[in-house]
Structure formats: structure tokens, C-alpha cells
Coordinates of C-alpha atoms and ligand atoms in Angstrom, one line a residue:
X926 CA -19.2 -99.7 128.1
X927 CA -20.0 -98.7 131.2
X928 CA -23.5 -98.6 132.0
X929 CA -24.8 -94.6 132.6
X930 CA -26.3 -94.2 136.2
X931 CA -28.8 -91.3 136.8
X932 CA -26.9 -87.9 138.3
X933 CA -25.6 -87.9 142.0
X934 CA -28.7 -86.0 143.5
X935 CA -31.3 -86.5 141.7
X936 CA -33.6 -90.0 141.4
X937 CA -35.7 -91.8 139.1
X938 CA -39.6 -92.6 141.3
X939 CA -39.7 -95.8 140.0
X940 CA -43.4 -98.0 138.9
X941 CA -43.3 -99.8 142.8
X942 CA -44.1 -96.0 144.1
X943 CA -46.6 -94.5 141.9
X944 CA -49.4 -95.3 143.8
X945 CA -48.3 -93.7 146.2
X946 CA -47.5 -90.2 144.1
X947 CA -51.1 -91.8 142.5
X948 CA -52.8 -91.4 145.9
X949 CA -51.1 -88.5 146.7
X950 CA -51.7 -86.3 143.4
X951 CA -55.0 -86.8 143.8
X952 CA -55.6 -85.9 147.3
X953 CA -54.1 -82.5 146.5
X954 CA -55.8 -82.0 142.9
X955 CA -59.3 -82.5 145.3
X956 CA -58.5 -80.8 147.5
X957 CA -56.8 -77.5 145.9
X958 CA -60.7 -78.1 143.6
X959 CA -62.6 -77.6 147.1
X960 CA -61.2 -74.5 147.8
X961 CA -61.1 -72.2 144.5
X962 CA -57.7 -73.4 143.6
X963 CA -57.2 -73.3 139.2
X964 CA -53.7 -75.7 138.3
X965 CA -51.3 -73.7 136.7
X966 CA -48.0 -74.8 135.7
X967 CA -45.1 -73.0 133.9
X968 CA -41.8 -73.7 132.5
X969 CA -39.0 -75.4 134.3
X970 CA -37.4 -73.1 133.7
X971 CA -37.4 -69.2 133.4
X972 CA -34.6 -66.4 132.4
X973 CA -32.5 -66.2 135.1
X974 CA -33.3 -62.8 136.5
X975 CA -36.6 -64.0 137.7
X976 CA -35.5 -65.9 140.4
X977 CA -32.3 -63.4 141.4
X978 CA -34.7 -60.3 141.3
X979 CA -37.6 -63.0 143.1
X980 CA -35.8 -65.1 145.4
X981 CA -33.6 -62.1 146.2
X982 CA -29.8 -61.8 145.5
X983 CA -27.8 -62.8 149.2
X984 CA -30.2 -65.8 149.4
X985 CA -28.2 -68.9 149.4
X986 CA -31.1 -70.1 146.9
X987 CA -29.7 -67.9 144.1
X988 CA -25.6 -67.2 145.2
X989 CA -24.7 -71.5 145.9
X990 CA -28.4 -73.7 144.9
X991 CA -29.1 -72.5 141.9
X992 CA -29.1 -74.7 138.3
X993 CA -28.4 -71.5 135.7
X994 CA -26.6 -72.1 132.1
X995 CA -26.4 -69.7 129.1
X996 CA -28.1 -71.5 125.6
X997 CA -27.7 -71.4 122.6
X998 CA -29.4 -68.0 122.4
X999 CA -26.7 -66.7 124.7
X1000 CA -30.0 -66.0 127.1
X1001 CA -29.2 -66.8 130.9
X1002 CA -31.9 -69.1 131.9
X1003 CA -32.0 -70.4 134.9
X1004 CA -34.2 -73.9 135.6
X1005 CA -36.8 -73.6 138.7
X1006 CA -35.1 -73.6 142.6
X1007 CA -38.9 -72.4 144.1
X1008 CA -42.3 -72.3 142.4
X1009 CA -43.7 -69.2 143.0
X1010 CA -41.5 -66.9 140.6
X1011 CA -42.6 -68.5 137.9
X1012 CA -45.9 -67.8 138.4
X1013 CA -45.8 -64.8 140.0
X1014 CA -44.0 -64.1 136.4
X1015 CA -46.9 -66.2 134.6
X1016 CA -49.9 -64.0 136.7
X1017 CA -48.4 -60.2 135.7
X1018 CA -47.4 -62.1 131.9
X1019 CA -50.8 -62.6 131.0
X1020 CA -52.8 -59.4 133.0
X1021 CA -54.7 -62.0 136.1
X1022 CA -54.9 -59.3 137.4
X1023 CA -57.6 -58.4 135.1
X1024 CA -59.4 -60.9 136.6
X1025 CA -61.9 -61.5 139.6
X1026 CA -59.1 -60.8 143.2
X1027 CA -57.4 -62.8 144.6
X1028 CA -56.3 -65.5 141.4
X1029 CA -55.9 -68.7 143.2
X1030 CA -53.6 -71.3 142.0
X1031 CA -52.0 -74.6 142.4
X1032 CA -49.0 -76.5 140.7
X1033 CA -48.1 -79.6 142.2
X1034 CA -45.3 -82.6 141.1
X1035 CA -44.0 -79.6 139.6
X1036 CA -39.8 -80.7 139.3
X1037 CA -37.5 -77.5 142.2
X1038 CA -33.8 -78.0 141.0
X1039 CA -31.3 -77.2 143.3
X1040 CA -26.9 -77.3 144.0
X1041 CA -27.5 -79.3 147.1
X1042 CA -25.1 -81.6 148.9
X1043 CA -26.4 -85.0 148.6
X1044 CA -24.8 -86.3 151.5
X1045 CA -26.3 -84.7 153.2
X1046 CA -29.3 -86.8 152.4
X1047 CA -31.1 -84.0 149.7
X1048 CA -31.8 -84.2 146.7
X1049 CA -31.3 -82.0 143.4
X1050 CA -34.9 -82.0 141.9
X1051 CA -37.2 -83.1 143.5
X1052 CA -41.0 -82.2 143.2
X1053 CA -43.4 -79.6 144.7
X1054 CA -47.1 -78.8 145.2
X1055 CA -47.6 -75.9 146.0
X1056 CA -50.4 -72.7 146.5
X1057 CA -50.1 -69.0 145.1
X1058 CA -53.2 -66.7 146.1
X1059 CA -52.9 -63.2 144.7
X1060 CA -54.4 -60.1 144.8
X1061 CA -55.5 -60.3 148.5
X1062 CA -54.9 -58.7 151.7
X1063 CA -57.4 -59.9 153.8
X1064 CA -55.9 -62.2 156.8
X1065 CA -59.0 -64.6 155.7
X1066 CA -57.1 -65.8 152.6
X1067 CA -54.2 -66.2 154.9
X1068 CA -56.8 -68.3 156.7
X1069 CA -57.6 -70.5 154.6
X1070 CA -54.4 -71.0 152.1
X1071 CA -52.9 -72.7 155.6
X1072 CA -55.4 -74.7 156.0
X1073 CA -55.3 -76.3 152.0
X1074 CA -52.6 -77.3 153.0
X1075 CA -53.1 -79.0 156.5
X1076 CA -56.3 -80.2 154.6
X1077 CA -53.9 -81.7 152.2
X1078 CA -52.1 -83.9 155.0
X1079 CA -54.9 -84.8 157.0
X1080 CA -57.2 -86.4 154.1
X1081 CA -53.7 -88.2 153.3
X1082 CA -54.0 -89.7 157.0
X1083 CA -50.7 -88.1 157.8
X1084 CA -51.0 -87.9 161.7
X1085 CA -48.3 -85.8 164.0
X1086 CA -48.9 -82.6 162.6
X1087 CA -48.7 -79.2 163.5
X1088 CA -48.4 -75.0 162.5
X1089 CA -46.3 -73.1 163.1
X1090 CA -47.0 -68.9 162.3
X1091 CA -44.5 -65.7 163.2
X1092 CA -45.5 -63.0 161.2
X1093 CA -41.9 -60.9 160.4
X1094 CA -44.3 -57.5 159.3
X1095 CA -44.4 -55.3 156.6
X1096 CA -42.7 -52.4 155.0
X1097 CA -43.5 -50.2 157.7
X1098 CA -42.3 -52.1 160.7
X1099 CA -39.4 -54.9 158.9
X1100 CA -37.6 -52.1 159.0
X1101 CA -37.5 -50.9 162.1
X1102 CA -37.1 -54.4 163.8
X1103 CA -34.5 -55.2 161.3
X1104 CA -32.1 -52.1 162.8
X1105 CA -33.1 -52.8 165.9
X1106 CA -31.5 -56.6 165.3
X1107 CA -29.0 -54.7 164.2
X1108 CA -27.6 -52.7 166.9
X1109 CA -27.9 -55.9 169.3
X1110 CA -26.5 -58.6 167.0
X1111 CA -23.7 -56.1 166.6
X1112 CA -21.4 -56.2 169.4
X1113 CA -21.8 -60.1 169.2
X1114 CA -20.7 -60.1 165.3
X1115 CA -17.2 -61.5 166.3
X1116 CA -18.8 -64.6 169.0
X1117 CA -21.0 -65.9 165.9
X1118 CA -20.8 -69.5 163.6
X1119 CA -19.2 -69.0 160.2
X1120 CA -23.0 -69.0 158.5
X1121 CA -24.0 -66.4 161.0
X1122 CA -20.4 -64.1 160.1
X1123 CA -22.3 -64.3 157.1
X1124 CA -26.0 -64.0 157.8
X1125 CA -25.7 -60.5 159.5
X1126 CA -24.5 -58.9 156.6
X1127 CA -26.5 -59.8 154.1
X1128 CA -29.7 -61.5 155.6
X1129 CA -29.8 -60.5 159.2
X1130 CA -32.8 -62.3 159.3
X1131 CA -31.8 -65.3 159.5
X1132 CA -29.9 -65.2 162.3
X1133 CA -32.7 -66.0 164.2
X1134 CA -32.7 -69.3 162.0
X1135 CA -29.5 -70.4 163.6
X1136 CA -28.9 -73.7 164.4
X1137 CA -25.7 -73.5 165.7
X1138 CA -25.4 -74.4 170.1
X1139 CA -23.0 -71.1 170.5
X1140 CA -25.4 -69.0 169.3
X1141 CA -28.5 -70.3 170.8
X1142 CA -28.2 -68.0 174.0
X1143 CA -28.0 -64.9 171.5
X1144 CA -31.4 -65.8 169.4
X1145 CA -32.7 -66.6 173.3
X1146 CA -31.9 -62.1 174.2
X1147 CA -32.4 -60.7 170.3
X1148 CA -35.4 -58.6 169.8
X1149 CA -38.3 -60.6 168.7
X1150 CA -40.2 -58.6 165.6
X1151 CA -43.6 -59.5 167.5
X1152 CA -42.7 -56.5 169.7
X1153 CA -42.2 -54.2 166.5
X1154 CA -45.6 -55.1 164.2
X1155 CA -46.8 -51.8 163.5
X1156 CA -50.6 -51.5 164.3
X1157 CA -52.0 -53.0 161.1
X1158 CA -50.0 -56.2 160.6
X1159 CA -50.7 -56.3 164.5
X1160 CA -54.3 -56.5 163.6
X1161 CA -54.0 -58.8 160.8
X1162 CA -51.7 -61.1 162.5
X1163 CA -54.6 -61.2 165.8
X1164 CA -57.0 -61.6 162.8
X1165 CA -55.4 -64.4 161.1
X1166 CA -55.3 -65.8 164.6
X1167 CA -59.2 -65.8 165.2
X1168 CA -59.5 -67.7 161.6
X1169 CA -57.7 -70.4 161.7
X1170 CA -59.2 -71.5 165.6
X1171 CA -62.7 -71.1 163.8
X1172 CA -61.4 -73.6 161.3
X1173 CA -60.0 -75.4 163.8
X1174 CA -55.9 -75.5 162.6
X1175 CA -54.0 -76.1 165.4
X1176 CA -50.9 -74.3 165.7
X1177 CA -48.2 -72.9 168.1
X1178 CA -46.3 -69.9 168.3
X1179 CA -43.0 -69.6 166.8
X1180 CA -41.2 -66.4 167.1
X1181 CA -38.0 -67.1 165.3
X1182 CA -39.6 -68.4 162.5
X1183 CA -38.7 -66.2 159.3
X1184 CA -37.9 -68.9 156.4
X1185 CA -34.7 -68.1 154.2
X1186 CA -36.5 -66.4 151.4
X1187 CA -35.8 -62.6 150.9
X1188 CA -39.7 -62.0 149.6
X1189 CA -41.7 -62.6 152.9
X1190 CA -43.4 -60.2 154.6
X1191 CA -46.0 -60.7 157.2
X1192 CA -47.6 -64.4 157.8
X1193 CA -45.0 -66.8 157.6
X1194 CA -45.2 -70.0 158.0
X1195 CA -44.7 -74.1 158.2
X1196 CA -46.6 -77.3 158.1
X1197 CA -44.6 -79.6 160.7
X1198 CA -44.5 -83.6 161.2
X1199 CA -43.0 -84.8 164.1
X1200 CA -42.7 -88.6 162.4
X1201 CA -39.6 -86.8 161.2
X1202 CA -37.0 -86.1 163.4
X1203 CA -33.6 -83.8 162.8
X1204 CA -33.4 -80.7 162.0
X1205 CA -35.0 -80.9 158.8
X1206 CA -38.9 -81.8 160.1
X1207 CA -41.1 -79.3 157.7
X1208 CA -42.8 -81.0 155.0
X1209 CA -43.8 -77.6 153.5
X1210 CA -44.2 -73.6 153.9
X1211 CA -44.5 -70.7 153.4
X1212 CA -45.7 -67.0 153.5
X1213 CA -47.8 -63.8 152.6
X1214 CA -45.4 -61.4 150.0
X1215 CA -46.9 -58.5 149.5
X1216 CA -43.6 -56.6 147.4
X1217 CA -42.3 -59.7 145.3
X1218 CA -45.3 -58.8 142.5
X1219 CA -43.8 -55.3 142.0
X1220 CA -40.0 -56.6 142.5
X1221 CA -40.9 -58.7 139.9
X1222 CA -42.4 -55.6 137.2
X1223 CA -46.2 -55.9 138.3
X1224 CA -48.8 -53.4 139.9
X1225 CA -48.9 -53.2 143.8
X1226 CA -50.5 -56.8 144.0
X1227 CA -50.8 -58.3 147.9
X1228 CA -50.2 -62.2 148.1
X1229 CA -49.8 -65.2 149.4
X1230 CA -48.3 -68.4 149.0
X1231 CA -46.6 -72.1 149.9
X1232 CA -44.6 -74.6 149.0
X1233 CA -44.4 -78.8 150.1
X1234 CA -41.6 -81.2 149.3
X1235 CA -43.1 -84.4 147.6
X1236 CA -40.6 -86.2 148.2
X1237 CA -40.8 -86.2 151.9
X1238 CA -44.5 -86.6 152.0
X1239 CA -44.3 -89.5 149.9
X1240 CA -42.0 -90.9 152.3
X1241 CA -43.8 -90.7 155.6
X1242 CA -46.8 -91.9 153.8
X1243 CA -45.3 -95.1 152.5
X1244 CA -43.5 -95.2 156.9
X1245 CA -47.8 -94.7 157.3
X1246 CA -49.6 -95.9 154.9
X1247 CA -47.4 -97.8 152.1
X1248 CA -49.2 -101.5 152.3
X1249 CA -52.8 -99.3 152.2
X1250 CA -51.5 -97.6 148.9
X1251 CA -51.8 -100.1 145.9
X1252 CA -52.5 -100.0 142.8
X1253 CA -55.1 -101.2 140.8
X1254 CA -54.9 -105.3 140.6
X1255 CA -55.9 -106.4 136.1
X1256 CA -58.7 -108.0 136.6
X1257 CA -58.3 -109.5 133.3
X1258 CA -54.7 -112.0 132.2
X1259 CA -55.4 -113.1 128.6
X1260 CA -53.2 -116.1 127.6
X1261 CA -53.1 -117.2 123.3
X1262 CA -51.5 -120.9 122.7
X1263 CA -51.0 -120.5 119.2
X1264 CA -50.7 -117.9 116.3
X1265 CA -54.9 -118.2 115.4
X1266 CA -55.6 -117.3 119.2
X1267 CA -53.2 -114.8 119.8
X1268 CA -55.2 -112.8 116.9
X1269 CA -58.3 -113.7 119.4
X1270 CA -56.8 -112.9 121.7
X1271 CA -56.1 -108.9 120.9
X1272 CA -59.5 -108.7 119.7
X1273 CA -60.9 -110.1 123.4
X1274 CA -57.9 -107.7 124.8
X1275 CA -59.8 -104.5 123.3
X1276 CA -63.3 -105.1 123.9
X1277 CA -62.4 -106.1 127.5
X1278 CA -59.4 -102.6 127.8
X1279 CA -63.3 -100.7 125.7
X1280 CA -64.9 -101.3 128.6
X1281 CA -62.9 -101.1 131.5
X1282 CA -61.5 -103.6 132.3
X1283 CA -57.4 -103.7 133.0
X1284 CA -56.0 -107.1 131.1
X1285 CA -52.7 -108.0 130.4
X1286 CA -52.1 -110.0 127.1
X1287 CA -49.9 -112.7 127.6
X1288 CA -46.2 -112.4 125.2
X1289 CA -44.5 -114.6 123.2
X1290 CA -44.9 -118.6 123.5
X1291 CA -44.7 -120.3 126.2
X1292 CA -46.5 -123.6 128.1
X1293 CA -49.5 -122.5 129.4
X1294 CA -48.3 -123.7 133.2
X1295 CA -45.4 -120.6 132.1
X1296 CA -48.0 -118.3 131.4
X1297 CA -50.9 -119.5 134.4
X1298 CA -47.6 -118.7 137.0
X1299 CA -47.3 -115.6 134.7
X1300 CA -50.9 -114.7 135.3
X1301 CA -51.6 -116.0 138.9
X1302 CA -48.1 -113.3 139.9
X1303 CA -49.8 -110.6 137.5
X1304 CA -53.0 -110.7 140.3
X1305 CA -55.4 -110.9 137.8
X1306 CA -58.8 -112.4 138.6
X1307 CA -59.6 -113.9 135.5
X1308 CA -57.5 -116.0 133.2
X1309 CA -59.1 -116.1 129.2
X1310 CA -57.6 -119.7 128.0
X1311 CA -57.8 -119.7 124.2
X1312 CA -55.9 -122.3 122.9
X1313 CA -56.9 -124.9 119.4
X1314 CA -60.1 -125.5 119.8
X1315 CA -61.4 -121.8 122.1
X1316 CA -59.7 -120.2 118.3
X1317 CA -61.9 -122.3 116.3
X1318 CA -65.2 -122.4 118.0
X1319 CA -65.5 -118.8 119.2
X1320 CA -65.4 -120.2 122.5
X1321 CA -62.9 -119.3 126.0
X1322 CA -62.1 -120.8 128.8
X1323 CA -62.6 -119.1 131.4
X1324 CA -60.5 -119.3 135.3
X1325 CA -61.2 -118.6 138.7
X1326 CA -57.4 -117.7 140.1
X1327 CA -59.3 -116.9 143.4
X1328 CA -61.3 -119.6 144.0
X1329 CA -59.8 -122.2 145.9
X1330 CA -59.0 -125.4 144.9
X1331 CA -61.3 -127.5 145.4
X1332 CA -63.6 -125.8 143.6
X1333 CA -65.0 -127.5 140.9
X1334 CA -66.5 -124.3 139.5
X1335 CA -63.4 -122.7 138.8
X1336 CA -62.6 -123.3 135.4
X1337 CA -65.9 -122.7 132.4
X1338 CA -65.8 -122.9 128.6
X1339 CA -68.2 -120.3 127.4
X1340 CA -68.4 -118.5 124.3
X1341 CA -66.8 -115.3 123.8
X1342 CA -70.2 -113.3 124.4
X1343 CA -70.6 -115.1 127.6
X1344 CA -66.9 -115.0 129.1
X1345 CA -67.5 -111.7 128.3
X1346 CA -70.6 -111.3 130.8
X1347 CA -69.0 -113.3 132.7
X1348 CA -66.8 -111.0 133.2
X1349 CA -68.4 -107.8 133.6
X1350 CA -71.0 -108.8 136.2
X1351 CA -67.7 -110.2 138.1
X1352 CA -66.5 -106.7 138.6
X1353 CA -69.4 -104.7 138.9
X1354 CA -70.1 -106.8 141.9
Ligands
ZN1992 ZN1 -24.5 -69.3 164.1
ZN1993 ZN1 -46.1 -53.8 159.3

């Protein structure tokens, strides 16, 4: 029979990578905690409407990339294509607007599903962490949220990072700007690239996002949102920039940064790593979505959030810190040489683990030499050898695997209790 392979565009996270993932997750949880964010995990699928409405009809995600299916009850469900809409649905459903605002939430290692083109190296299932801060329009919250993603990656030791920042206005000024943009592009329509022709009718803001050479001069001369912000948006943006400076977060203004999703208002940002080449150099991004809660059936509520793809950051982390981050090695490897000894070994392993000592057991019947080879390969500091004599006299032979070859004390015979104490002492050092 042919063996199955993973579906195209998805990846296993193998044990060799799990130390990096654990390290990354720990930094995320610690950092979010420092900022007063609390963890939320929403289901990996929702009713399709949550995303169709929340992300926006006409977006690439909704039109081309969602995994949508009918379940056996004939309900249309969609696997989570981004992190925000599900959190907002939960905020509304659980009456979180009754809690002190803002409600600050984070999620970590959430699987995200999009029907991407795997030939471009993009995954159809990847994992994100992200933060959502709901119920407050104060620009200090925008600055604090940007500070969370900034802190996560700087605490991870990544370098060559920067924040790109823009404001895309609100419902008072965005429509006026969009009108100007459409007027500007109308006579240029026929000369646009194929993607931009679609953007022109469906999502004109994204015309500014085009990477095609032929459209760059058009983008360069297009009206920029900064000149059309209303007084409130302008003040909000000015204050945000001040707070970022107080928080020592370096940013660059990018008037072309618009983000792909419909629901963004005012602040939009991306965290860029110069260590990633090519077009996809953002390791995270987000923005304010003051209209989304209402769109999903809640009361009008301001909010801001970001999402960050974890695989891309893990690849960077591996590149920059791979060898420094390793799984904790075992302290003890127990070798039992007969049936009676195996019972003693099982008991001793149990005692050690109760004391938080990482312990491996040698399984099966092998020669002492074969077991010693496995013990050395495991990276353990101590081999505990229980042979026939040890089993009968309730002793253990303790061999220090990290001692030098000519060290006379590298193997000692001790009572089980003395063996335990010796191991505990060496671990506490
Ligand atoms: Zn174009
Ligand atoms: Zn405005």
C-alpha cells in the first residue's frame, strides 16, 4: 500500500523544531501578560458569515482563499482564515462590553487556513499569534498594542526590525479620500495591470498596494490619505506618533500602507524584518477596526489588533538563534539488565520524575554496551545501571556520563537512596 503524505501546502511541526516553538510561545505569553492581555482561544471554525461579513465580501480571502464547507447539518462553516473576526464574535456573544474597557485579549499558535498557492512557498495552514484590544479609541492603546508586537520580537532577540505606520482615516474622511482616489484612477483604468483592474472596482484602496512595475508611477502620483484626514483622525495619528516616541519604538511613515482587509480604520501598521528578502518581509501587522464590532452585530465599539504569522518568525529565529535554543536534556538514563531490574528501574524512574528530574528508561533487552551507547546519545548526565546484583541488594551503579575518560570516580555503587540524593545534588548545582 502506498503511504499517505501530508496534503499539499501544509506542514508538520516536528520534534526537532518544538524547542523553538516552545521558546517563542513562552515569550509571547510572558510579554502579553506584562501588558495585561489575557488569553482567548476561539474555535478553528465559525459560521461562514462571521468571516464573509467580518473580513469583507470582495476581499481575496473571502473570494478565493477560504476553506468553506457544509457540515452534516447543512450549516456553512469556514476554517478560520484570520484571527480577529472570531475574537470579535466571542466578545459580542459573551457580553464582554459589560467588562471594564478596553478588553485586551491575545491568542497564540492559532491555526489559520487559506487556500494559498503552495508553489510560492505559502502555507495553507499556518499559525498565528495576535492581540485584540476592544472598547477604546485612545491612541495610547494603539501605541501600547504596537509595543506588544515590538516587544515580543525584540525580546526574542530579532534584529533589523522596524514599524511601518499609516493612518487610513475613519468613516468621516475615508469615503472622501476614496472618491479622490477613484477620480484619479478613472482615466488610467485601461492601462492598469490585471489585478489592479479588479481592485479598481472591488477595493480601490488596494491599488496603492500593487507591486507591478508598470503601476508604480501611477501610485507615486496618486492622492495620499494623509492629505485628506479629518481633524479628529489627524489628532489621533499625531498623538499615536508621540506615544510611540515615548515608548522608544522606531517607526517609518508609509503612505502606501493600506492593509488588505476592509475593516481597518485609522491606524494601520506592519512589523518589517530586513532579514527577510522579497515582497513578503512583514512578520506581522494590524490596525484599528472601529467599524467591525457593529458589522458583526454588536454596538458601535472602537478596537485595534494585530496578527503575526509564527512560521515565518520561527524560520528567522532558527536562522538567528537556532543553536542557542535547545530542548532540555535528560538528567538520567536508567538501564535495567533483567526482569527483576526492570521493575526496580520503573520504580526509580517514577521517584525521579516526582522530583522533577527528566528521566529516560532504556526499553527492551539489550546488552550493557548497547544501552550505554543509547544513554550517551541521549545527552543525559547520569546513567543508572541496575543489573542482577543491584536488583537483589537494592543498590544502583551510578555512572557520570559527562566525566572525563580517566576519571576514577565516574562509576560508583550506591544504595538507591544515596543514588537519588547524589542525582538531586548534581541537578541543584
Ligand atoms: Zn497593478
Ligand atoms: Zn477622519
